[in-house]
PDB file of C-alpha atoms in Angstrom:
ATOM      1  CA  UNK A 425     -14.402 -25.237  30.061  1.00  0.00           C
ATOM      2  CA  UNK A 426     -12.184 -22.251  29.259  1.00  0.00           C
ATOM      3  CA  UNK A 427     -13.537 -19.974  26.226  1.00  0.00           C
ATOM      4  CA  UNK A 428      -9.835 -19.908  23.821  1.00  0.00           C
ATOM      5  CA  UNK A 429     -12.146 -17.833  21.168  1.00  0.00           C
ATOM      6  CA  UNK A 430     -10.677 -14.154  20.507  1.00  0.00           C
ATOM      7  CA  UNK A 431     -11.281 -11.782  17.130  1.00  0.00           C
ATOM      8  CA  UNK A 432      -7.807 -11.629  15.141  1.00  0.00           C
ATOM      9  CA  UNK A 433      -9.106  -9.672  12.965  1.00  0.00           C
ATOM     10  CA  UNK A 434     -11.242  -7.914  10.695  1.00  0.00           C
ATOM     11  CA  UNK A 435     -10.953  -9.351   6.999  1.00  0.00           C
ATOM     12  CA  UNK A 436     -12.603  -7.136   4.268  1.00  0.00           C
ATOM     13  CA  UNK A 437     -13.037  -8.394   0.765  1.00  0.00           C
ATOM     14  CA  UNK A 438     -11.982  -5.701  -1.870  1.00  0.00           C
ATOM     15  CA  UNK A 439     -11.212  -4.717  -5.459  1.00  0.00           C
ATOM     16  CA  UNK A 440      -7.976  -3.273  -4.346  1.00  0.00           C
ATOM     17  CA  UNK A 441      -6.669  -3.845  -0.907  1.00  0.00           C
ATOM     18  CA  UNK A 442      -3.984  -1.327  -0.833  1.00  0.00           C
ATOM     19  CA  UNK A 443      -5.851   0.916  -1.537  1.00  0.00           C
ATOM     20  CA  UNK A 444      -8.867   0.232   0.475  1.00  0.00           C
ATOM     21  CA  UNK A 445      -6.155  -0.449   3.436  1.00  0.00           C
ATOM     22  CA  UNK A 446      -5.251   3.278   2.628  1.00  0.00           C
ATOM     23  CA  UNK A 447      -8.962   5.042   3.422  1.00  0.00           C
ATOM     24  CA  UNK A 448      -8.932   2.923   6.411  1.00  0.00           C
ATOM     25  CA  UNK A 449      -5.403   3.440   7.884  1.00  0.00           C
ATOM     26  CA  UNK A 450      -6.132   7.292   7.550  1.00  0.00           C
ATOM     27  CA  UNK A 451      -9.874   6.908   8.978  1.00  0.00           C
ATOM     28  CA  UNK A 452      -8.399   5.184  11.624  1.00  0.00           C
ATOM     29  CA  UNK A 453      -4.765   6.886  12.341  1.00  0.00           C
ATOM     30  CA  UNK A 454      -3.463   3.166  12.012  1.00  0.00           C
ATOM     31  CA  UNK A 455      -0.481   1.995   9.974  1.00  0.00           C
ATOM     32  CA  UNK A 456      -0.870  -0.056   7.390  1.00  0.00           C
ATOM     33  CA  UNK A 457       1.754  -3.317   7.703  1.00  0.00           C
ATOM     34  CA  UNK A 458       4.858  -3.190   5.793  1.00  0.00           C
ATOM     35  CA  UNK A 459       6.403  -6.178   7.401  1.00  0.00           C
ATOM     36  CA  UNK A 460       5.844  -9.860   6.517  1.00  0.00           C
ATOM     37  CA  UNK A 461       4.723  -9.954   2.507  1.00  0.00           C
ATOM     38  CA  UNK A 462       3.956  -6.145   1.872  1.00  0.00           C
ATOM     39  CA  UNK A 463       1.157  -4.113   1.413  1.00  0.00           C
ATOM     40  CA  UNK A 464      -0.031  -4.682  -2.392  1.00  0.00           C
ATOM     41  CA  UNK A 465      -3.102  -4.335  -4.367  1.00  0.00           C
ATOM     42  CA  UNK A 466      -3.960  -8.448  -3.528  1.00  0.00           C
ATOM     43  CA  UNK A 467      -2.903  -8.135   0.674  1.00  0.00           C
ATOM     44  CA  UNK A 468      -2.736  -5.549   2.933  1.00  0.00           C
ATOM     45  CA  UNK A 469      -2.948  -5.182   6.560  1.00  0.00           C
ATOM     46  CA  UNK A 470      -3.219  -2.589   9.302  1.00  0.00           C
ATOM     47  CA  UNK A 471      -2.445  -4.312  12.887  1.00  0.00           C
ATOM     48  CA  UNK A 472      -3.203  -4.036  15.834  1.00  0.00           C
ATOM     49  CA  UNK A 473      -2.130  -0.604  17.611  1.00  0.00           C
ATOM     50  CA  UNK A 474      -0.105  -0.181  20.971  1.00  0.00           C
ATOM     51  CA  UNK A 475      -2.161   2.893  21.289  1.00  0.00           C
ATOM     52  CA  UNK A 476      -5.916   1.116  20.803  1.00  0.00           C
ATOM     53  CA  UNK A 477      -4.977  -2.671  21.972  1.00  0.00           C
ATOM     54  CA  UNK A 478      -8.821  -3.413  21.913  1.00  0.00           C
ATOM     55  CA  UNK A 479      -8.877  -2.787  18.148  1.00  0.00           C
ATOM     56  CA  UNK A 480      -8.676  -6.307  16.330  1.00  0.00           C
ATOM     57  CA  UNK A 481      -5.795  -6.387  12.762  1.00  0.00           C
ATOM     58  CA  UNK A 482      -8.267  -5.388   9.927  1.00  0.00           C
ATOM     59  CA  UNK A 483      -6.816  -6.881   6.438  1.00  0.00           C
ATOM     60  CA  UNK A 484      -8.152  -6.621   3.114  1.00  0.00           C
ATOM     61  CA  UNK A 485      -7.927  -8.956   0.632  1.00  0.00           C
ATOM     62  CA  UNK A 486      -8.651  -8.724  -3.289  1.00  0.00           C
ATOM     63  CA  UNK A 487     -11.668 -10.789  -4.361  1.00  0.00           C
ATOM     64  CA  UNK A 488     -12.738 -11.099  -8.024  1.00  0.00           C
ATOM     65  CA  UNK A 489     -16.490 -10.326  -7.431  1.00  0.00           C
ATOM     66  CA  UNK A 490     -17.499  -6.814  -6.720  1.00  0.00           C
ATOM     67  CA  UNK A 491     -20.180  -6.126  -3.731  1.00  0.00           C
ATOM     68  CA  UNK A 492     -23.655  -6.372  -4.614  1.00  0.00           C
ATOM     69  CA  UNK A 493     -25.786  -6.433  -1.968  1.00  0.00           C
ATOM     70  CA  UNK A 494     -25.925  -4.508   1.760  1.00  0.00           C
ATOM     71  CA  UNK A 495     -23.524  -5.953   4.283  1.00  0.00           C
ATOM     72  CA  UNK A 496     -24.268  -8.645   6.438  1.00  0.00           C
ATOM     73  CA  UNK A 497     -21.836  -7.362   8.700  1.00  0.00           C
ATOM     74  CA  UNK A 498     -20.411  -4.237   9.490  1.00  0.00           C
ATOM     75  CA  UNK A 499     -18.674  -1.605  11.868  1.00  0.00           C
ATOM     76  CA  UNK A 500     -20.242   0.112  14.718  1.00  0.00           C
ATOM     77  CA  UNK A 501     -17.365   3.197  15.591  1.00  0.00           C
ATOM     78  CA  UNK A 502     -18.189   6.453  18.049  1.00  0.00           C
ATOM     79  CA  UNK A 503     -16.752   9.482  17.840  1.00  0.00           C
ATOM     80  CA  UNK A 504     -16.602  12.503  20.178  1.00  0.00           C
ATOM     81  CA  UNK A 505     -17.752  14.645  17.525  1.00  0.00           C
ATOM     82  CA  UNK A 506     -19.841  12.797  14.691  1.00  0.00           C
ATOM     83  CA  UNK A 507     -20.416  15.326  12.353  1.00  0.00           C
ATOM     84  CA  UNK A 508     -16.746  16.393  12.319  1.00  0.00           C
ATOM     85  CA  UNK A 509     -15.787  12.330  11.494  1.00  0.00           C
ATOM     86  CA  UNK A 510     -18.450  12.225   9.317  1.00  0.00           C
ATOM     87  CA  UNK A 511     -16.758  15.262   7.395  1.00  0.00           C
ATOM     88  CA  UNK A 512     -13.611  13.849   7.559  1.00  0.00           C
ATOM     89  CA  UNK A 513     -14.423  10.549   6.452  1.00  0.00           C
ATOM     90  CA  UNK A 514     -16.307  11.867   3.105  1.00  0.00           C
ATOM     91  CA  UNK A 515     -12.801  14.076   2.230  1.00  0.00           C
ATOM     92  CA  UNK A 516     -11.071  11.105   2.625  1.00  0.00           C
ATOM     93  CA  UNK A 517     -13.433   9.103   0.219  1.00  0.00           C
ATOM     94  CA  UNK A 518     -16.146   7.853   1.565  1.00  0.00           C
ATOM     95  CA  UNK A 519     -19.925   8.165   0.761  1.00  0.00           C
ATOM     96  CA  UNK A 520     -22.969   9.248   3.321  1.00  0.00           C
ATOM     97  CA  UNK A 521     -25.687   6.676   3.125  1.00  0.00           C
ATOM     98  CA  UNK A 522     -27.921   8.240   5.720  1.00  0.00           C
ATOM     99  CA  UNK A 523     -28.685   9.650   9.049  1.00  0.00           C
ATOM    100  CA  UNK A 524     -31.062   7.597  11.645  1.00  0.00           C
ATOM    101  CA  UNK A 525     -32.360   8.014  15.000  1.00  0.00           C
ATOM    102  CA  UNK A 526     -33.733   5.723  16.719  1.00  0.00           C
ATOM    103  CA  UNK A 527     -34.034   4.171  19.393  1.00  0.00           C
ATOM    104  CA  UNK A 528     -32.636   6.708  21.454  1.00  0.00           C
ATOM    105  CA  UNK A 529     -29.351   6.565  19.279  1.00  0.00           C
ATOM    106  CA  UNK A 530     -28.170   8.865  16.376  1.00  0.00           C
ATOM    107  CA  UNK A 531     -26.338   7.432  14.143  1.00  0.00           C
ATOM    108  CA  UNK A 532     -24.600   7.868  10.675  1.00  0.00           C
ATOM    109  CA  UNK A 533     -24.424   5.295   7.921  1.00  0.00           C
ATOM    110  CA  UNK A 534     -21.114   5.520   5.993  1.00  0.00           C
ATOM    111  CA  UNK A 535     -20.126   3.464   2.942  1.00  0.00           C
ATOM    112  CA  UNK A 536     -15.919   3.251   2.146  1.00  0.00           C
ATOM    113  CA  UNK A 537     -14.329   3.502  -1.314  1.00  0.00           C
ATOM    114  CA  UNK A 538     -15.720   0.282  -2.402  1.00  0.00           C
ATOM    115  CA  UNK A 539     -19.068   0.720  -0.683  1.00  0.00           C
ATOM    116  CA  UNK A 540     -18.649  -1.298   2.425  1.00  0.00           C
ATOM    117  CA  UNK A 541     -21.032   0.256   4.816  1.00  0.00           C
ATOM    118  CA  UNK A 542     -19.866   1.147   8.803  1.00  0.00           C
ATOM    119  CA  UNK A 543     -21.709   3.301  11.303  1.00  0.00           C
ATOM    120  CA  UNK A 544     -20.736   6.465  13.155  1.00  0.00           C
ATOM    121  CA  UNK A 545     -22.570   7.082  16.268  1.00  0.00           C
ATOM    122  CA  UNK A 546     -21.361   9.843  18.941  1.00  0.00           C
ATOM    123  CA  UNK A 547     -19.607   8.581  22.253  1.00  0.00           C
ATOM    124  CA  UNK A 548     -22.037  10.278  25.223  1.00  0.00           C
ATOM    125  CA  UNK A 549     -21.191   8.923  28.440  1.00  0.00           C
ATOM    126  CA  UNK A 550     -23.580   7.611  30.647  1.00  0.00           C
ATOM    127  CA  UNK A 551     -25.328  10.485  33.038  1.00  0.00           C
ATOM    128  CA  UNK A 552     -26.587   9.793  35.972  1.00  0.00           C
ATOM    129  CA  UNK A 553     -30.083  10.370  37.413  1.00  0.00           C
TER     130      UNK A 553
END
């Protein structure tokens, strides 16, 4: 049988989603969605981009219960340069959990706004030996 499954998209649960959906449109360099119902502090989304087609719609939705435990589930990003999108990321709001290395991977743990956590390793491409 043919596998129909594909991600849509990324839905985070939030105090405020506009404003959440703001932190990640400029981590990303996405747009958030002004078509369809708005952007508001209950909806938001920031689709898909022509530019990164692999990238899934993240939306963000209000919830009434705050976060209160780690996240079951979370994003793994690379960057070129980690430290300076770790940098970048805290001026734009977020929070530093911590730095790890292991398993032959560096990577840093990053909580947004509301304390969602999501990863930042750096991209190295394969070498050969």
């Amino acid at each position: 049988t043919d596998m129909t499954l594909n991600v849509a998209a990324i839905t985070v649960d939030c105090d405020n989603a506009l404003t959440l959906a703001e932190f990640w449109s400029l981590a990303l360099g996405r747009a958030i969605d002004e078509g369809g119902p708005g952007a508001s502090p209950f909806f938001a989304r920031i689709p898909a981009s022509p530019d990164s087609p692999g990238d899934p719609t993240m939306m963000f939705i209000k919830v009434p219960e705050g976060k209160s435990v780690k996240n079951r589930l979370h994003l793994d990003m690379t960057a070129d340069d980690r430290d300076a999108e770790v940098s970048r990321l805290v001026a734009l709001g977020a929070t530093r959990v911590h730095d790890k290395d292991e398993w032959g991977i560096q990577w840093t743990t990053l909580a947004d706004p509301e304390g969602n956590e999501f990863c930042i390793a750096e991209h190295h491409e394969p070498t050969e030996t």
